Amino acid sequence: MDFSNKIVVLTGGSQGIGKEIALAYGRANGTVIIFDISIEEAEKVSNEIIKNGSTSKSYLVDVTNRESVSKAIKEVIDTFGRIDVLVNSAGVVNTKPFVDVTDKDWDLVMNVNFRGVFYTCHEIFPFMIGAKYGKIVNIASIAGKKGGGFFGNSLYGASKAGVIGLTKGLAREGGPHGINVNAVCPGPTDTKMLEGLQDDVRKSLINNIPLRKFATPKDIANVVLFLSSDLAGHVSGEITDVDGGVMLD
Ligand SMILES: NC(=O)c1ccc[n+]([C@@H]2O[C@H](COP(=O)([O-])OP(=O)(O)OC[C@H]3O[C@@H](n4cnc5c(N)ncnc54)[C@H](O)[C@@H]3O)[C@@H](O)[C@H]2O)c1
C-alpha cells in the first residue's frame, strides 16, 4: 500500500496500537501527524518515521478538549493543506465492576473514547467534504459489540458501542461526499493496556480465542491501512473484527 502524498492524522500514536499504525503509514510513505497527550513519546515516534525517510509531526492534543483538537487541526491544514486520512486510536480502558464505577470513571472513558472521536471527526469532516475525499478509521473494540465481557467493562463497552454507531452514521453522511468511514474492533492485543494481566487470566483469555493468541499491534495496523487505502474504495460503514475469531461465539 502506498500513501505517498497522503496526509494522515492519527490520535493516540505515542504507544501501542497507535504507534504501530503511525510507523506503518510512515513505511508506506505517508505524512504522519500524531495527536497525543504524551507529546515526548509521540515525538520519538515522529523522529523514527522521519529517520526512515517519511514526513511526520506530533502535536500535543487532548482529544477530550474541543479547543485543543480544533487548534491542532487548523495548524495541520495551514501547514500541509489538507487531511486525507483520520485514524482515531486514542483510548482508555476501565475494568471495574459496574457497581464500583464512579462519575469520574464514566467521564474519562466516555470523553477519551467517544467524545474524542466526535471532536476529531467533527473538526475534520468539513475539510474532507470540501475535498470530496476522505478516509476515516475508528478503533472501536469487540467490547463495543459484546458489552465489555472479554476485556474491559460495561462502561468501556458502552463507549465503544458509541464509536460503532457514530462510524455507521458518518459513513451514511460522508458517502455522498466521497468519504469512507469504517471501524476496526480489535480483540485482546498485546499493548500496555493489557499489562498487569495475571498469568491465569491471560491464559484463560487466550483459550477463548479460536486462533489461540492475542493480536499484535501490527495485526491491527495492517487492517487499518487497508481500510484507509484506495484498495478499500468501496468499503464504508464496515465494523471489522480483528480478533482471532472471538466474535464467532
Ligand atoms: N489493547 C487492546 O487489547 C485493545 C483491544 C480493543 C481495542 N483497543 C483500543 O485500541 C486503541 C489503542 O489501544 P492501545 O492498547 O494501543 O492503548 P495504549 O494505552 O497503549 O495507548 C493509548 C494511547 O492513547 C493516548 N491517549 C490517551 N488519552 C488521550 C487523550 N485524552 N488525548 C490524546 N491521546 C490520548 C495515550 O497517550 C496512548 O498513546 C484504544 O482505543 C483501545 O480502546 C485496544
XYZ file of N, CA and C and ligand atoms in Angstrom:
791
model
N 0.841 -1.196 0.000
C 0.000 0.000 0.000
C 0.875 1.245 0.000
N 0.444 2.231 -0.745
C 1.253 3.427 -0.904
C 0.455 4.660 -0.483
N 0.950 5.365 0.511
C 0.269 6.566 0.989
C 1.088 7.824 0.651
N 1.890 7.756 -0.422
C 2.629 8.944 -0.866
C 1.609 10.037 -1.107
N 1.946 11.258 -0.740
C 1.052 12.424 -0.923
C -0.225 12.356 -0.100
N -0.279 11.454 0.868
C -1.457 11.418 1.737
C -1.075 12.007 3.107
N -1.947 12.870 3.596
C -1.746 13.457 4.922
C -2.636 12.681 5.900
N -1.978 12.023 6.853
C -2.680 11.147 7.792
C -2.645 11.763 9.195
N -3.793 11.977 9.796
C -3.849 12.411 11.201
C -4.258 11.211 12.039
N -3.509 10.969 13.109
C -3.719 9.780 13.934
C -3.699 10.182 15.401
N -4.746 9.828 16.141
C -4.730 10.124 17.586
C -4.175 8.907 18.333
N -3.519 9.170 19.458
C -3.011 8.068 20.297
C -1.845 7.332 19.670
N -1.004 8.074 18.946
C 0.101 7.424 18.213
C 1.386 7.275 18.994
N 1.376 7.596 20.296
C 2.655 7.576 21.014
C 3.044 6.175 21.491
N 2.072 5.273 21.537
C 2.401 3.912 22.015
C 1.360 2.911 21.505
N 1.658 1.638 21.734
C 0.685 0.577 21.470
C 0.234 0.495 20.020
N -1.059 0.283 19.855
C -1.629 0.093 18.515
C -1.406 1.346 17.664
N -1.644 2.517 18.269
C -1.491 3.778 17.528
C -0.068 3.968 17.020
N 0.908 3.631 17.856
C 2.316 3.773 17.443
C 2.597 2.892 16.227
N 2.118 1.662 16.286
C 2.366 0.729 15.169
C 1.676 1.227 13.890
N 0.477 1.807 14.045
C -0.225 2.347 12.881
C 0.593 3.519 12.292
N 1.103 4.376 13.182
C 1.908 5.526 12.724
C 3.125 5.047 11.930
N 3.845 4.061 12.487
C 5.052 3.559 11.810
C 4.690 2.912 10.473
N 3.543 2.231 10.431
C 3.133 1.556 9.187
C 2.818 2.582 8.091
N 2.128 3.673 8.454
C 1.886 4.731 7.445
C 3.214 5.336 6.981
N 4.150 5.490 7.924
C 5.464 6.024 7.564
C 6.158 5.115 6.551
N 6.111 3.803 6.819
C 6.744 2.840 5.886
C 6.064 2.895 4.525
N 4.778 3.265 4.502
C 4.028 3.333 3.244
C 4.109 4.744 2.631
N 5.108 5.523 3.069
C 5.417 6.852 2.516
C 4.392 7.930 2.842
N 3.516 7.690 3.810
C 2.536 8.715 4.184
C 3.167 9.804 5.043
N 2.522 10.973 5.063
C 2.880 12.037 6.000
C 2.053 11.804 7.259
N 2.738 11.570 8.382
C 2.045 11.094 9.584
C 2.007 12.181 10.656
N 0.799 12.619 10.989
C 0.611 13.651 12.019
C 0.008 12.972 13.244
N 0.751 13.050 14.362
C 0.283 12.373 15.585
C -0.295 13.394 16.565
N -1.493 13.097 17.066
C -2.117 13.886 18.148
C -2.091 13.014 19.404
N -1.430 13.498 20.469
C -1.377 12.673 21.687
C -1.118 13.566 22.899
N -1.568 13.109 24.063
C -1.243 13.848 25.299
C 0.186 13.547 25.759
N 0.740 12.400 25.331
C 2.133 12.085 25.693
C 3.022 12.601 24.570
N 3.300 13.890 24.615
C 3.975 14.519 23.469
C 5.414 14.027 23.289
N 6.112 13.784 24.415
C 7.514 13.348 24.251
C 7.597 12.000 23.562
N 6.721 11.087 23.956
C 6.712 9.753 23.335
C 6.281 9.876 21.866
N 5.296 10.735 21.616
C 4.804 10.919 20.242
C 5.927 11.458 19.357
N 6.707 12.394 19.912
C 7.803 12.964 19.115
C 8.867 11.917 18.794
N 9.061 10.975 19.705
C 10.012 9.882 19.426
C 9.523 9.071 18.221
N 8.208 8.835 18.164
C 7.649 8.063 17.046
C 7.823 8.874 15.757
N 7.527 10.179 15.824
C 7.711 11.037 14.641
C 9.166 10.999 14.167
N 10.106 11.066 15.130
C 11.527 11.061 14.745
C 11.911 9.761 14.060
N 11.334 8.665 14.543
C 11.632 7.358 13.920
C 11.109 7.339 12.467
N 9.925 7.913 12.271
C 9.342 7.949 10.915
C 10.213 8.814 9.999
N 10.656 9.959 10.535
C 11.489 10.878 9.743
C 12.821 10.200 9.391
N 13.399 9.504 10.390
C 14.678 8.800 10.178
C 14.547 7.786 9.036
N 13.365 7.200 8.930
C 13.147 6.199 7.874
C 12.705 6.819 6.556
N 12.698 8.158 6.466
C 12.512 8.802 5.167
C 11.144 9.394 4.873
N 10.195 9.341 5.827
C 8.895 9.975 5.575
C 8.761 11.236 6.437
N 7.669 11.959 6.219
C 7.437 13.202 6.966
C 6.529 12.912 8.152
N 6.827 13.538 9.297
C 5.963 13.334 10.466
C 6.067 14.526 11.399
N 4.991 14.804 12.094
C 4.975 15.874 13.094
C 4.002 15.471 14.200
N 4.381 15.770 15.437
C 3.484 15.450 16.551
C 2.959 16.718 17.197
N 1.717 16.676 17.625
C 1.089 17.804 18.301
C 0.593 17.346 19.659
N 0.763 18.220 20.666
C 0.189 17.942 21.985
C -1.306 18.214 21.895
N -2.084 17.143 21.876
C -3.543 17.277 21.758
C -4.208 16.393 22.800
N -5.146 16.991 23.527
C -6.019 16.212 24.411
C -7.339 16.066 23.654
N -7.646 14.857 23.236
C -8.833 14.664 22.384
C -10.147 14.965 23.114
N -10.077 15.082 24.451
C -11.307 15.384 25.197
C -11.620 16.882 25.193
N -10.707 17.668 24.628
C -10.834 19.123 24.666
C -11.024 19.670 23.245
N -12.211 20.218 22.974
C -12.544 20.703 21.617
C -11.504 21.706 21.102
N -11.123 22.673 21.967
C -10.166 23.733 21.586
C -8.848 23.132 21.126
N -8.386 22.143 21.913
C -7.100 21.510 21.653
C -7.127 20.810 20.287
N -8.218 20.103 20.008
C -8.356 19.377 18.733
C -8.453 20.371 17.576
N -9.311 21.365 17.755
C -9.586 22.313 16.681
C -8.335 23.129 16.317
N -7.569 23.531 17.342
C -6.353 24.333 17.114
C -5.326 23.516 16.314
N -5.158 22.245 16.715
C -4.160 21.406 16.031
C -4.585 21.137 14.586
N -5.871 20.908 14.372
C -6.327 20.627 13.002
C -6.121 21.856 12.118
N -6.368 23.024 12.675
C -6.155 24.259 11.907
C -4.665 24.370 11.522
N -3.790 24.053 12.484
C -2.349 24.125 12.202
C -1.950 23.118 11.124
N -2.537 21.919 11.169
C -2.208 20.894 10.160
C -2.660 21.379 8.780
N -3.866 21.931 8.712
C -4.383 22.412 7.424
C -3.498 23.561 6.918
N -3.123 24.478 7.814
C -2.272 25.605 7.404
C -0.918 25.108 6.897
N -0.391 24.057 7.529
C 0.950 23.572 7.177
C 0.927 22.623 5.987
N -0.039 21.695 5.977
C 0.007 20.616 4.969
C -1.090 20.748 3.903
N -2.030 21.656 4.111
C -3.014 21.952 3.055
C -4.301 21.137 3.123
N -4.247 19.937 3.667
C -5.463 19.113 3.719
C -5.217 17.922 4.653
N -6.277 17.165 4.904
C -6.158 15.910 5.677
C -6.888 14.836 4.873
N -6.173 13.813 4.456
C -6.777 12.754 3.635
C -7.317 11.614 4.486
N -6.591 11.323 5.570
C -6.927 10.150 6.387
C -6.963 10.562 7.854
N -7.974 10.100 8.575
C -8.042 10.286 10.033
C -8.177 8.915 10.677
N -7.299 8.616 11.628
C -7.431 7.374 12.403
C -7.552 7.747 13.882
N -8.605 7.299 14.521
C -8.807 7.557 15.952
C -8.408 6.325 16.745
N -7.242 6.387 17.398
C -6.786 5.237 18.189
C -6.662 5.569 19.677
N -6.692 6.871 20.052
C -6.570 7.227 21.480
C -7.682 6.541 22.261
N -7.341 5.972 23.378
C -8.368 5.296 24.172
C -7.877 4.980 25.563
N -8.812 4.772 26.467
C -8.513 4.310 27.828
C -9.487 3.188 28.162
N -9.063 2.312 29.065
C -9.920 1.183 29.419
C -10.351 1.306 30.880
N -11.439 0.671 31.226
C -11.869 0.552 32.620
C -12.347 -0.874 32.816
N -11.964 -1.483 33.947
C -12.323 -2.895 34.158
C -13.101 -3.107 35.456
N -13.534 -2.006 36.097
C -14.242 -2.154 37.384
C -15.621 -2.791 37.181
N -16.085 -3.530 38.194
C -17.489 -3.959 38.153
C -18.395 -2.728 38.088
N -19.542 -2.860 37.442
C -20.426 -1.722 37.210
C -20.767 -0.963 38.494
N -21.023 -1.709 39.579
C -21.441 -1.034 40.824
C -20.323 -0.160 41.415
N -19.085 -0.416 41.033
C -17.971 0.378 41.574
C -17.603 1.578 40.688
N -18.217 1.658 39.532
C -17.876 2.736 38.595
C -18.348 4.080 39.154
N -17.488 5.101 39.060
C -17.843 6.444 39.545
C -18.138 7.369 38.362
N -18.693 8.528 38.669
C -18.931 9.529 37.618
C -17.615 9.913 36.940
N -16.541 9.931 37.730
C -15.226 10.306 37.200
C -14.763 9.258 36.165
N -14.992 7.970 36.504
C -14.644 6.891 35.556
C -15.436 7.074 34.255
N -16.738 7.299 34.425
C -17.620 7.485 33.260
C -17.106 8.624 32.369
N -16.813 9.777 33.022
C -16.393 10.949 32.252
C -15.105 10.673 31.486
N -14.140 10.022 32.153
C -12.853 9.785 31.477
C -13.036 8.857 30.276
N -13.699 7.729 30.506
C -13.832 6.731 29.424
C -14.670 7.292 28.273
N -15.786 7.923 28.597
C -16.641 8.480 27.546
C -15.953 9.625 26.821
N -15.247 10.467 27.580
C -14.621 11.632 26.952
C -13.469 11.248 26.029
N -12.629 10.321 26.459
C -11.499 9.944 25.591
C -12.002 9.077 24.439
N -12.759 8.017 24.769
C -13.092 7.010 23.749
C -14.182 7.459 22.780
N -15.122 8.252 23.262
C -16.291 8.572 22.430
C -16.310 10.041 22.022
N -16.262 10.955 23.015
C -16.279 12.381 22.698
C -15.071 12.756 21.820
N -13.922 12.138 22.128
C -12.705 12.434 21.356
C -12.884 12.117 19.876
N -13.563 11.007 19.598
C -13.807 10.616 18.192
C -14.794 11.609 17.552
N -15.793 12.025 18.343
C -16.732 13.048 17.861
C -15.970 14.322 17.481
N -15.078 14.798 18.376
C -14.374 16.063 18.116
C -13.502 15.994 16.852
N -12.690 14.935 16.745
C -11.784 14.897 15.577
C -12.600 14.787 14.286
N -13.606 13.904 14.280
C -14.427 13.749 13.068
C -15.159 15.051 12.751
N -15.702 15.688 13.794
C -16.488 16.907 13.605
C -15.628 18.030 13.048
N -14.388 18.120 13.500
C -13.494 19.183 13.032
C -12.954 18.900 11.628
N -12.758 17.614 11.304
C -12.113 17.274 10.026
C -13.126 17.101 8.890
N -14.340 16.685 9.237
C -15.360 16.404 8.213
C -15.541 17.554 7.204
N -15.670 18.811 7.654
C -15.882 19.893 6.668
C -14.755 19.976 5.627
N -13.509 19.721 6.063
C -12.382 19.776 5.113
C -12.472 18.612 4.123
N -12.861 17.443 4.618
C -12.986 16.270 3.731
C -14.150 16.490 2.757
N -15.252 17.078 3.224
C -16.381 17.368 2.330
C -15.912 18.321 1.229
N -15.156 19.350 1.629
C -14.632 20.322 0.652
C -13.745 19.647 -0.377
N -12.955 18.668 0.062
C -12.010 17.980 -0.835
C -12.694 16.863 -1.620
N -13.928 16.545 -1.247
C -14.658 15.404 -1.842
C -13.847 14.110 -1.715
N -13.078 14.004 -0.660
C -12.238 12.821 -0.431
C -11.925 12.722 1.053
N -12.008 11.533 1.600
C -11.579 11.336 2.981
C -11.726 9.890 3.393
N -10.831 9.468 4.263
C -10.888 8.103 4.814
C -10.785 8.234 6.329
N -11.767 7.685 7.019
C -11.723 7.707 8.489
C -11.786 6.270 8.990
N -10.873 5.932 9.897
C -10.927 4.618 10.543
C -10.911 4.841 12.059
N -11.954 4.379 12.725
C -12.043 4.499 14.183
C -11.698 3.159 14.829
N -10.843 3.209 15.844
C -10.541 1.976 16.570
C -11.592 1.822 17.667
N -12.505 0.883 17.455
C -13.524 0.576 18.470
C -12.992 -0.599 19.285
N -13.778 -1.640 19.456
C -13.344 -2.835 20.187
C -14.451 -3.872 20.089
N -14.078 -5.132 20.194
C -15.132 -6.149 20.268
C -15.989 -5.929 21.527
N -15.428 -5.210 22.525
C -16.206 -4.892 23.735
C -17.424 -4.036 23.388
N -17.339 -3.287 22.304
C -18.458 -2.452 21.865
C -19.596 -3.277 21.283
N -19.273 -4.507 20.862
C -20.309 -5.405 20.330
C -20.827 -6.333 21.421
N -19.909 -6.690 22.350
C -20.278 -7.690 23.361
C -20.739 -7.057 24.679
N -20.623 -5.683 24.777
C -20.946 -5.048 26.064
C -19.854 -5.320 27.076
N -18.609 -5.105 26.661
C -17.472 -5.458 27.522
C -17.292 -6.958 27.455
N -17.167 -7.582 28.616
C -17.206 -9.054 28.646
C -15.866 -9.712 28.487
N -15.212 -9.518 27.382
C -13.946 -10.214 27.152
C -12.815 -9.498 27.868
N -12.651 -8.220 27.565
C -11.728 -7.371 28.316
C -12.303 -5.957 28.315
N -12.322 -5.299 29.466
C -12.997 -4.012 29.562
C -14.413 -4.253 30.068
N -14.914 -3.275 30.853
C -16.221 -3.469 31.497
C -17.365 -2.891 30.660
N -18.553 -2.815 31.289
C -19.739 -2.337 30.577
C -19.558 -0.885 30.138
N -18.864 -0.116 30.957
C -18.616 1.300 30.642
C -17.748 1.420 29.380
N -16.686 0.651 29.364
C -15.791 0.636 28.190
C -16.573 0.157 26.960
N -17.357 -0.915 27.157
C -18.161 -1.450 26.050
C -19.127 -0.405 25.514
N -19.739 0.359 26.429
C -20.705 1.384 26.003
C -20.004 2.476 25.191
N -18.794 2.861 25.620
C -18.078 3.918 24.885
C -17.741 3.447 23.470
N -17.389 2.172 23.350
C -17.005 1.646 22.036
C -18.233 1.373 21.173
N -19.370 1.034 21.818
C -20.627 0.893 21.067
C -20.991 2.249 20.478
N -20.733 3.308 21.234
C -20.971 4.663 20.723
C -20.140 4.920 19.483
N -18.878 4.513 19.532
C -17.986 4.713 18.374
C -18.508 3.948 17.151
N -19.020 2.741 17.389
C -19.547 1.937 16.279
C -20.764 2.642 15.649
N -21.657 3.152 16.499
C -22.837 3.860 15.994
C -22.457 5.113 15.219
N -21.498 5.868 15.760
C -21.049 7.101 15.099
C -20.406 6.772 13.749
N -19.638 5.697 13.725
C -18.972 5.284 12.481
C -20.006 5.016 11.392
N -21.051 4.286 11.749
C -22.077 3.949 10.748
C -22.800 5.212 10.271
N -23.147 6.087 11.212
C -23.843 7.331 10.847
C -22.993 8.197 9.927
N -21.699 8.303 10.249
C -20.819 9.150 9.436
C -20.559 8.523 8.071
N -20.596 7.188 8.002
C -20.439 6.520 6.696
C -21.619 6.904 5.797
N -22.820 6.949 6.388
C -24.025 7.370 5.638
C -23.898 8.810 5.156
N -23.498 9.699 6.083
C -23.449 11.124 5.726
C -22.264 11.462 4.844
N -21.158 10.726 5.052
C -19.939 11.044 4.300
C -19.937 10.464 2.898
N -20.655 9.350 2.713
C -20.632 8.658 1.423
C -20.856 9.555 0.220
N -21.927 10.365 0.212
C -22.175 11.218 -0.950
C -21.064 12.240 -1.210
N -20.191 12.449 -0.215
C -19.083 13.408 -0.372
C -17.750 12.705 -0.626
N -17.789 11.416 -0.894
C -16.536 10.698 -1.177
C -15.743 10.359 0.075
N -16.432 10.299 1.212
C -15.732 9.977 2.472
C -16.124 8.569 2.926
N -15.119 7.718 3.105
C -15.348 6.362 3.646
C -15.097 6.403 5.145
N -16.003 5.810 5.904
C -15.820 5.762 7.360
C -16.008 4.320 7.819
N -14.993 3.776 8.442
C -15.035 2.381 8.898
C -14.472 2.298 10.313
N -14.714 1.163 10.950
C -14.134 0.948 12.283
C -13.438 -0.406 12.316
N -12.451 -0.499 13.188
C -11.793 -1.779 13.453
C -12.067 -2.136 14.908
N -12.465 -3.366 15.139
C -12.692 -3.852 16.506
C -11.610 -4.857 16.858
N -10.545 -4.409 17.542
C -9.548 -5.383 17.965
C -10.101 -6.258 19.082
N -9.642 -7.506 19.100
C -9.766 -8.332 20.302
C -8.544 -8.023 21.154
N -8.299 -8.823 22.206
C -7.132 -8.549 23.054
C -5.848 -8.428 22.222
N -5.136 -7.340 22.465
C -3.953 -7.000 21.661
C -2.814 -6.677 22.612
N -1.639 -7.200 22.336
C -0.508 -7.027 23.248
C -0.002 -5.593 23.264
N -0.497 -4.799 24.208
C -0.011 -3.426 24.409
C -0.005 -3.167 25.913
N 0.416 -1.943 26.275
C 0.433 -1.587 27.709
C -0.945 -1.703 28.345
N -2.005 -1.534 27.501
C -3.363 -1.597 28.033
C -3.628 -2.933 28.743
N -2.962 -3.987 28.260
C -3.186 -5.310 28.855
C -2.082 -5.705 29.834
N -1.124 -4.755 30.067
C -0.058 -5.048 31.023
C -0.669 -5.289 32.389
N -0.079 -6.143 33.165
C -0.607 -6.347 34.512
C -1.659 -7.434 34.583
N -2.018 -7.998 33.417
C -2.958 -9.129 33.458
C -2.279 -10.286 34.172
N -2.975 -10.913 35.110
C -2.422 -12.092 35.795
C -2.237 -13.195 34.757
N -1.223 -14.032 34.972
C -0.932 -15.110 34.021
C -2.137 -16.012 33.757
N -2.867 -16.339 34.867
C -4.004 -17.255 34.669
C -5.124 -16.581 33.865
N -5.319 -15.269 34.083
C -6.354 -14.541 33.323
C -5.956 -14.509 31.846
N -4.680 -14.235 31.629
C -4.151 -14.178 30.269
C -4.375 -15.524 29.558
N -4.022 -16.598 30.272
C -4.178 -17.944 29.685
C -5.632 -18.223 29.361
N -6.522 -17.827 30.288
C -7.934 -18.146 30.041
C -8.478 -17.308 28.889
N -7.997 -16.056 28.750
C -8.418 -15.250 27.590
C -7.962 -15.931 26.301
N -6.700 -16.368 26.297
C -6.140 -16.988 25.084
C -6.901 -18.260 24.728
N -7.289 -19.022 25.750
C -8.045 -20.257 25.496
C -9.409 -20.012 24.870
N -9.892 -18.763 24.999
C -11.189 -18.425 24.408
C -11.057 -17.736 23.053
N -9.845 -17.698 22.524
C -9.633 -17.111 21.199
C -9.382 -18.262 20.227
N -10.226 -18.427 19.210
C -10.008 -19.544 18.287
C -8.578 -19.635 17.749
N -7.933 -18.524 17.442
C -6.552 -18.592 16.937
C -5.516 -18.769 18.063
N -6.001 -18.815 19.311
C -5.162 -19.106 20.491
C -3.980 -18.146 20.656
N -4.191 -16.872 20.319
C -3.150 -15.872 20.598
C -3.769 -14.493 20.606
N -3.098 -13.547 21.291
C -3.506 -12.157 21.247
C -3.089 -11.587 19.897
N -3.738 -10.501 19.502
C -3.290 -9.783 18.303
C -2.002 -9.046 18.633
N -1.200 -8.788 17.627
C -0.090 -7.848 17.786
C -0.603 -6.502 17.256
N 0.011 -5.402 17.700
C -0.389 -4.102 17.137
C -0.298 -4.095 15.602
N 0.647 -4.855 15.072
C 0.807 -4.907 13.612
C -0.419 -5.543 12.938
N -1.005 -6.571 13.584
C -2.225 -7.190 13.029
C -3.310 -6.126 12.842
N -3.410 -5.223 13.810
C -4.448 -4.183 13.757
C -4.065 -3.146 12.689
N -2.781 -2.745 12.703
C -2.324 -1.715 11.754
C -2.552 -2.147 10.301
N -2.298 -3.428 10.005
C -2.473 -3.916 8.621
C -3.882 -3.646 8.120
N -4.870 -3.909 8.973
C -6.271 -3.758 8.559
C -6.650 -2.275 8.474
N -6.106 -1.479 9.397
C -6.378 -0.030 9.365
C -5.851 0.561 8.051
N -4.617 0.179 7.684
C -4.063 0.730 6.444
C -4.898 0.306 5.245
N -5.306 -0.949 5.221
C -6.135 -1.424 4.110
C -7.418 -0.604 4.015
N -8.115 -0.435 5.148
C -9.412 0.261 5.127
C -9.276 1.727 4.720
N -8.104 2.314 4.969
C -7.930 3.723 4.613
C -7.270 3.880 3.243
N -7.056 2.759 2.563
C -6.394 2.829 1.254
C -7.441 2.815 0.150
N -7.015 3.155 -1.045
C -7.954 3.131 -2.167
C -8.304 1.689 -2.564
N -7.550 0.702 -2.041
C -7.920 -0.708 -2.270
C -9.291 -1.005 -1.665
N -9.627 -0.270 -0.599
C -10.925 -0.467 0.070
C -11.897 0.642 -0.333
N -11.762 1.113 -1.559
C -12.536 2.270 -2.029
C -14.042 2.090 -1.921
N -14.526 0.837 -1.969
C -15.981 0.629 -1.930
C -16.441 0.056 -0.585
N -15.573 0.189 0.415
C -15.919 -0.307 1.755
C -16.228 0.898 2.646
N -17.429 0.977 3.174
C -17.773 2.059 4.112
C -18.849 1.584 5.082
N -18.747 2.029 6.328
C -19.704 1.615 7.356
C -19.433 0.209 7.857
N -18.244 -0.314 7.530
C -17.891 -1.684 7.911
C -17.247 -1.676 9.304
N -17.692 -2.587 10.150
C -17.140 -2.684 11.509
C -16.367 -3.999 11.525
N -15.053 -3.894 11.412
C -14.214 -5.050 11.088
C -13.541 -5.638 12.322
N -13.874 -6.866 12.659
C -13.229 -7.511 13.807
C -11.828 -7.996 13.416
N -10.870 -7.695 14.282
C -9.522 -8.273 14.118
C -9.229 -8.915 15.468
N -9.738 -10.132 15.640
C -9.877 -10.677 16.996
C -9.538 -12.160 17.094
N -8.933 -12.713 16.046
C -8.576 -14.132 16.099
C -9.779 -15.055 16.156
N -10.951 -14.518 15.857
C -12.147 -15.363 15.791
C -13.057 -15.284 17.005
N -12.743 -14.387 17.958
C -13.541 -14.299 19.191
C -15.031 -14.112 18.902
N -15.349 -13.296 17.921
C -16.754 -12.949 17.690
C -17.551 -14.070 17.018
N -16.875 -15.204 16.756
C -17.614 -16.363 16.232
C -18.623 -16.868 17.250
N -18.274 -16.696 18.539
C -19.172 -17.223 19.581
C -20.142 -16.165 20.061
N -5.031 -3.372 23.601
C -6.185 -3.995 23.431
O -6.346 -5.191 23.781
C -7.336 -3.313 22.733
C -8.466 -4.102 22.383
C -9.530 -3.473 21.750
C -9.497 -2.107 21.468
N -8.395 -1.381 21.833
C -8.422 0.056 21.506
O -7.314 0.367 20.692
C -6.904 1.720 20.925
C -5.416 1.741 21.257
O -5.219 0.951 22.437
P -3.763 0.557 22.964
O -3.842 -0.810 23.502
O -2.726 0.908 21.959
O -3.692 1.547 24.220
P -2.467 2.310 24.862
O -2.892 2.622 26.258
O -1.196 1.575 24.640
O -2.427 3.674 24.001
C -3.425 4.633 24.101
C -2.919 5.941 23.509
O -3.941 6.935 23.657
C -3.332 8.133 24.145
N -4.327 8.938 24.857
C -4.995 8.596 25.995
N -5.781 9.622 26.369
C -5.640 10.608 25.447
C -6.192 11.909 25.278
N -7.064 12.413 26.168
N -5.827 12.640 24.199
C -4.933 12.152 23.307
N -4.356 10.940 23.409
C -4.709 10.170 24.464
C -2.200 7.629 25.049
O -1.245 8.644 25.338
C -1.664 6.489 24.211
O -0.760 6.961 23.227
C -7.788 2.226 22.061
O -8.848 2.969 21.523
C -8.286 0.959 22.719
O -9.516 1.154 23.389
C -7.328 -1.950 22.446
